[in-house]
Amino acid sequence: MQKITSLPADDSMPGWFHTSAARTPRPAHIGQKKTRFAIVGAGLTGLAAARQLALNFPNDEVVLIEAQEVGYGSAGRNAGFAIDVPHDIGAKDYIGDVTIANKVLKLNTLGQNYLRQIVQEHGIECQMTESGKYQASVGEQGTAILEAYRSGLAKIGRESEMIPGKDLPDHIGTSYYKQALFIPGTILLQPSALVKGLADNLPANVTLYEYTPITSIDYGDKVTLVHDKGSITADTLILANNGFASHFGFLQRRLLPTFLYGSLSRQLTEEEQARLGGKAVWGVIPAHPFGSTIRRTVDNRILVRNSFSFHPDGRPREKYLKQYLQNHRKSFERRFPMLPQVDFEYTWSGAICLSENHEGFFGKLAPNVYGALCCNGLGITRGTATGKLIADMIAGEKNELIDFLTQSPGPNRTPAEPFLSIGVNSVLKWGQYRAGMEV
């Protein structure tokens, strides 16, 4: 019996969760249950895996287990960019090997199309807009990155448009940036509303249990998941819980739970919207990976997302929220001096699962345990795609994307503590310092 030593405990003010429509959570599990399939983690990967397993095995029950409430955890705390194009920060042109980049493009597009189909079929209200994304730079270093990225995109046949700073106010209101590369294809959405909607429109043979944190697990011919009020025994288990997979006994010292921090403003008044100008909906990703992500939402709020911390137990620290709120305020004021009275209503942290070599894990972890883990910051598209594909793999399907994922070397092994935390936090601090005014 393996005891789970760390459980999710996210902070209380995730803006996307509180500004999306409320729903009635599904009850926690009580008692003993047996099922053919169990999935731990009802984020984007787990939801996609549950849906596809249910379609592949319509006569079997699929049990989906969530420790908190759907939409409250990391899947509902990201910036809401469903990105199709590769974004390999380890490559000079963000593209790298063209053959791999084209497979990544297919994988991300699969995730986009799967989500788009479900949202349209069920009428999920999640502010989904086909807006593309702006990759924007403040200084010369960032501009050089954009030029390299444009060249890389051309290698895989993707169009982009370089927009000079003087024209950017017509696009995004602010004149803060020196240049931006506009890349069509990215979908912007309200992530918590999306996850809530996906959970409330699962196939009938999916049983979802919320507020059911697993406290220990027994691996054998069958897998028994134990919680405070009972247990669930499954023939096959899928782990879709990212960094917490290491606490379930797998990929230890290979996953890096890293936290990003976001703040969401109050809604802009009509007069403030006119003062800001630009398009009604847009999203900016920084040229430098440690810079600020900025969005204007369908409901006329401004999102600022920046600042990092690393916590190997996968749990955030409240003390950073006040500190990083000040960073968000400075970033907002630099970009939007025309909006001096606009305050933030919500500030939160959100975990992303990274690996040292930017590789995720996909496939079999043990004879009856599978995992689709570690999306390296592309959770909406990559998590959705790998969730669907792990369910197809279990059903015996073979295709080029499953082959591509299973051929990955997986996440690299990292140093032991305390050297790991010292090293990762040093890299994060140095990266944010180098980003300079891109933050």
Short mmCIF file of C-alpha atoms in Angstrom, two decimals, residues 28-247:
data_model
loop_
_atom_site.label_atom_id
_atom_site.label_comp_id
_atom_site.label_asym_id
_atom_site.label_seq_id
_atom_site.Cartn_x
_atom_site.Cartn_y
_atom_site.Cartn_z
CA ALA A 28 -17.81 12.64 -3.26
CA HIS A 29 -17.48 8.89 -3.35
CA ILE A 30 -18.55 6.95 -0.24
CA GLY A 31 -18.21 3.22 0.36
CA GLN A 32 -16.61 0.53 -1.82
CA LYS A 33 -16.82 0.41 -5.58
CA LYS A 34 -15.46 -1.79 -8.38
CA THR A 35 -15.02 -0.59 -11.95
CA ARG A 36 -13.17 -1.52 -15.10
CA PHE A 37 -11.57 1.93 -15.56
CA ALA A 38 -10.58 4.62 -13.07
CA ILE A 39 -8.96 7.95 -13.84
CA VAL A 40 -7.32 10.20 -11.24
CA GLY A 41 -7.51 13.89 -12.10
CA ALA A 42 -10.50 15.65 -13.72
CA GLY A 43 -8.50 18.30 -15.53
CA LEU A 44 -8.32 18.55 -19.30
CA THR A 45 -6.37 15.32 -19.72
CA GLY A 46 -8.59 13.31 -17.39
CA LEU A 47 -11.79 14.67 -18.89
CA ALA A 48 -10.65 13.83 -22.42
CA ALA A 49 -9.53 10.35 -21.35
CA ALA A 50 -12.85 9.69 -19.58
CA ARG A 51 -14.89 10.85 -22.56
CA GLN A 52 -12.93 8.79 -25.08
CA LEU A 53 -12.80 5.67 -22.89
CA ALA A 54 -16.57 5.87 -22.46
CA LEU A 55 -17.01 6.09 -26.23
CA ASN A 56 -14.54 3.27 -26.86
CA PHE A 57 -16.10 1.02 -24.20
CA PRO A 58 -19.81 2.00 -24.14
CA ASN A 59 -20.81 -1.01 -22.02
CA ASP A 60 -18.30 -0.29 -19.24
CA GLU A 61 -18.37 2.27 -16.47
CA VAL A 62 -15.54 4.82 -16.34
CA VAL A 63 -14.91 6.37 -12.92
CA LEU A 64 -13.30 9.84 -12.90
CA ILE A 65 -11.93 11.03 -9.56
CA GLU A 66 -11.15 14.64 -8.65
CA ALA A 67 -9.58 15.73 -5.36
CA GLN A 68 -11.10 19.23 -5.40
CA GLU A 69 -13.96 20.70 -7.43
CA VAL A 70 -13.84 20.58 -11.21
CA GLY A 71 -12.58 23.88 -12.63
CA TYR A 72 -10.97 24.92 -9.36
CA GLY A 73 -7.60 23.24 -9.88
CA SER A 74 -4.81 23.90 -12.33
CA ALA A 75 -6.92 23.19 -15.45
CA GLY A 76 -9.06 26.21 -14.57
CA ARG A 77 -6.12 28.45 -13.60
CA ASN A 78 -4.13 28.77 -16.83
CA ALA A 79 -4.16 31.73 -19.22
CA GLY A 80 -6.73 30.22 -21.59
CA PHE A 81 -4.61 29.86 -24.75
CA ALA A 82 -5.39 26.73 -26.79
CA ILE A 83 -2.28 26.86 -28.98
CA ASP A 84 -1.79 24.84 -32.16
CA VAL A 85 1.74 25.77 -33.31
CA PRO A 86 4.86 24.33 -31.65
CA HIS A 87 6.59 26.54 -29.10
CA ASP A 88 9.84 24.78 -28.21
CA ILE A 89 11.66 27.22 -25.92
CA GLY A 90 14.73 24.99 -26.11
CA ALA A 91 15.15 25.79 -29.82
CA LYS A 92 16.48 29.10 -31.15
CA ASP A 93 13.58 29.47 -33.56
CA TYR A 94 11.04 27.90 -31.13
CA ILE A 95 10.48 25.19 -33.76
CA GLY A 96 13.58 22.98 -33.77
CA ASP A 97 13.46 19.75 -35.75
CA VAL A 98 10.88 20.20 -38.52
CA THR A 99 9.71 16.57 -38.51
CA ILE A 100 9.04 16.69 -34.77
CA ALA A 101 7.46 20.14 -35.07
CA ASN A 102 4.99 18.88 -37.67
CA LYS A 103 3.99 15.99 -35.37
CA VAL A 104 3.53 18.45 -32.49
CA LEU A 105 1.39 20.61 -34.77
CA LYS A 106 -0.82 17.61 -35.58
CA LEU A 107 -1.04 16.71 -31.90
CA ASN A 108 -2.02 20.22 -30.82
CA THR A 109 -4.50 20.53 -33.70
CA LEU A 110 -6.10 17.25 -32.62
CA GLY A 111 -6.60 18.71 -29.15
CA GLN A 112 -8.09 21.90 -30.56
CA ASN A 113 -10.48 20.07 -32.87
CA TYR A 114 -11.62 17.68 -30.14
CA LEU A 115 -12.43 20.58 -27.82
CA ARG A 116 -14.07 22.63 -30.56
CA GLN A 117 -16.34 19.72 -31.47
CA ILE A 118 -17.44 19.10 -27.87
CA VAL A 119 -18.01 22.79 -27.13
CA GLN A 120 -20.16 23.20 -30.25
CA GLU A 121 -22.06 19.95 -29.78
CA HIS A 122 -23.03 20.71 -26.18
CA GLY A 123 -23.26 24.50 -26.38
CA ILE A 124 -20.64 25.01 -23.66
CA GLU A 125 -20.36 28.70 -22.76
CA CYS A 126 -16.62 29.23 -22.35
CA GLN A 127 -15.91 32.41 -24.35
CA MET A 128 -14.22 30.37 -27.10
CA THR A 129 -12.90 32.73 -29.78
CA GLU A 130 -10.70 32.02 -32.81
CA SER A 131 -8.50 35.02 -32.07
CA GLY A 132 -4.97 33.88 -32.83
CA LYS A 133 -2.17 35.10 -30.57
CA TYR A 134 0.30 37.96 -30.49
CA GLN A 135 3.88 37.14 -29.55
CA ALA A 136 5.12 40.56 -28.43
CA SER A 137 8.51 42.06 -27.59
CA VAL A 138 9.57 45.14 -25.67
CA GLY A 139 13.32 45.21 -26.40
CA GLU A 140 15.83 44.24 -29.07
CA GLN A 141 16.42 40.79 -27.58
CA GLY A 142 12.72 39.99 -27.80
CA THR A 143 12.49 41.29 -31.35
CA ALA A 144 15.31 38.96 -32.40
CA ILE A 145 13.37 36.06 -30.86
CA LEU A 146 10.29 37.03 -32.90
CA GLU A 147 12.27 37.14 -36.13
CA ALA A 148 13.68 33.68 -35.43
CA TYR A 149 10.20 32.36 -34.57
CA ARG A 150 8.75 33.76 -37.79
CA SER A 151 11.48 31.97 -39.74
CA GLY A 152 10.78 28.74 -37.86
CA LEU A 153 7.04 28.95 -38.52
CA ALA A 154 7.72 29.39 -42.23
CA LYS A 155 9.62 26.08 -42.21
CA ILE A 156 6.42 24.25 -41.23
CA GLY A 157 4.23 26.26 -43.59
CA ARG A 158 2.49 28.42 -41.01
CA GLU A 159 1.66 32.00 -41.83
CA SER A 160 2.43 34.85 -39.44
CA GLU A 161 2.46 38.64 -39.62
CA MET A 162 5.00 40.96 -38.04
CA ILE A 163 3.29 44.08 -36.72
CA PRO A 164 5.37 47.19 -35.91
CA GLY A 165 4.91 48.93 -32.60
CA LYS A 166 3.25 52.00 -34.12
CA ASP A 167 0.37 49.83 -35.36
CA LEU A 168 -0.10 47.73 -32.23
CA PRO A 169 -2.52 50.11 -30.42
CA ASP A 170 -5.06 49.34 -33.17
CA HIS A 171 -4.73 45.67 -32.24
CA ILE A 172 -4.21 45.53 -28.46
CA GLY A 173 -4.73 49.10 -27.26
CA THR A 174 -1.34 49.53 -25.62
CA SER A 175 1.73 51.12 -27.24
CA TYR A 176 4.09 49.42 -24.77
CA TYR A 177 5.48 46.84 -27.17
CA LYS A 178 8.12 47.44 -29.83
CA GLN A 179 6.89 44.72 -32.15
CA ALA A 180 4.57 41.72 -32.26
CA LEU A 181 4.27 38.58 -34.35
CA PHE A 182 0.64 37.73 -34.98
CA ILE A 183 0.05 33.99 -35.43
CA PRO A 184 -3.43 32.81 -36.48
CA GLY A 185 -4.75 29.52 -35.15
CA THR A 186 -4.73 29.96 -31.37
CA ILE A 187 -8.11 29.73 -29.64
CA LEU A 188 -8.73 31.92 -26.59
CA LEU A 189 -11.19 30.75 -23.97
CA GLN A 190 -12.27 30.90 -20.34
CA PRO A 191 -10.49 27.82 -18.94
CA SER A 192 -12.57 27.16 -15.84
CA ALA A 193 -15.83 27.57 -17.78
CA LEU A 194 -14.49 25.11 -20.35
CA VAL A 195 -13.57 22.48 -17.76
CA LYS A 196 -16.88 22.86 -15.92
CA GLY A 197 -18.76 22.47 -19.20
CA LEU A 198 -16.78 19.39 -20.21
CA ALA A 199 -17.47 17.79 -16.83
CA ASP A 200 -21.20 18.45 -17.03
CA ASN A 201 -21.50 16.92 -20.51
CA LEU A 202 -19.67 13.61 -20.12
CA PRO A 203 -21.11 10.41 -21.62
CA ALA A 204 -23.66 8.60 -19.48
CA ASN A 205 -21.27 5.77 -18.58
CA VAL A 206 -18.82 8.14 -16.88
CA THR A 207 -19.24 8.54 -13.12
CA LEU A 208 -17.51 11.63 -11.75
CA TYR A 209 -16.63 11.97 -8.07
CA GLU A 210 -15.47 15.36 -6.82
CA TYR A 211 -13.93 16.20 -3.42
CA THR A 212 -12.47 12.69 -3.31
CA PRO A 213 -8.72 12.98 -2.67
CA ILE A 214 -6.93 9.64 -2.81
CA THR A 215 -4.88 9.04 0.34
CA SER A 216 -3.28 5.67 -0.48
CA ILE A 217 -3.12 3.19 -3.32
CA ASP A 218 -2.55 -0.55 -3.59
CA TYR A 219 -1.05 -1.84 -6.85
CA GLY A 220 -1.75 -5.47 -7.63
CA ASP A 221 -3.71 -7.52 -10.17
CA LYS A 222 -6.22 -4.72 -9.71
CA VAL A 223 -5.61 -1.20 -8.41
CA THR A 224 -7.34 -0.08 -5.22
CA LEU A 225 -7.62 3.63 -4.60
CA VAL A 226 -8.31 4.44 -0.95
CA HIS A 227 -9.79 7.67 0.39
CA ASP A 228 -11.16 8.80 3.73
CA LYS A 229 -14.67 7.49 3.10
CA GLY A 230 -14.05 4.31 1.16
CA SER A 231 -12.20 2.79 -1.78
CA ILE A 232 -12.45 2.28 -5.55
CA THR A 233 -10.99 -0.85 -7.15
CA ALA A 234 -10.26 -0.76 -10.87
CA ASP A 235 -8.95 -3.17 -13.48
CA THR A 236 -7.11 -0.32 -15.20
CA LEU A 237 -5.97 3.03 -13.83
CA ILE A 238 -5.06 6.18 -15.78
CA LEU A 239 -3.09 8.87 -13.98
CA ALA A 240 -3.93 12.32 -15.32
CA ASN A 241 -2.76 14.25 -12.28
CA ASN A 242 0.50 15.72 -13.63
CA GLY A 243 3.02 16.52 -10.89
CA PHE A 244 1.09 14.53 -8.31
CA ALA A 245 1.89 11.34 -10.24
CA SER A 246 5.22 11.25 -8.42
CA HIS A 247 3.32 10.86 -5.12
#
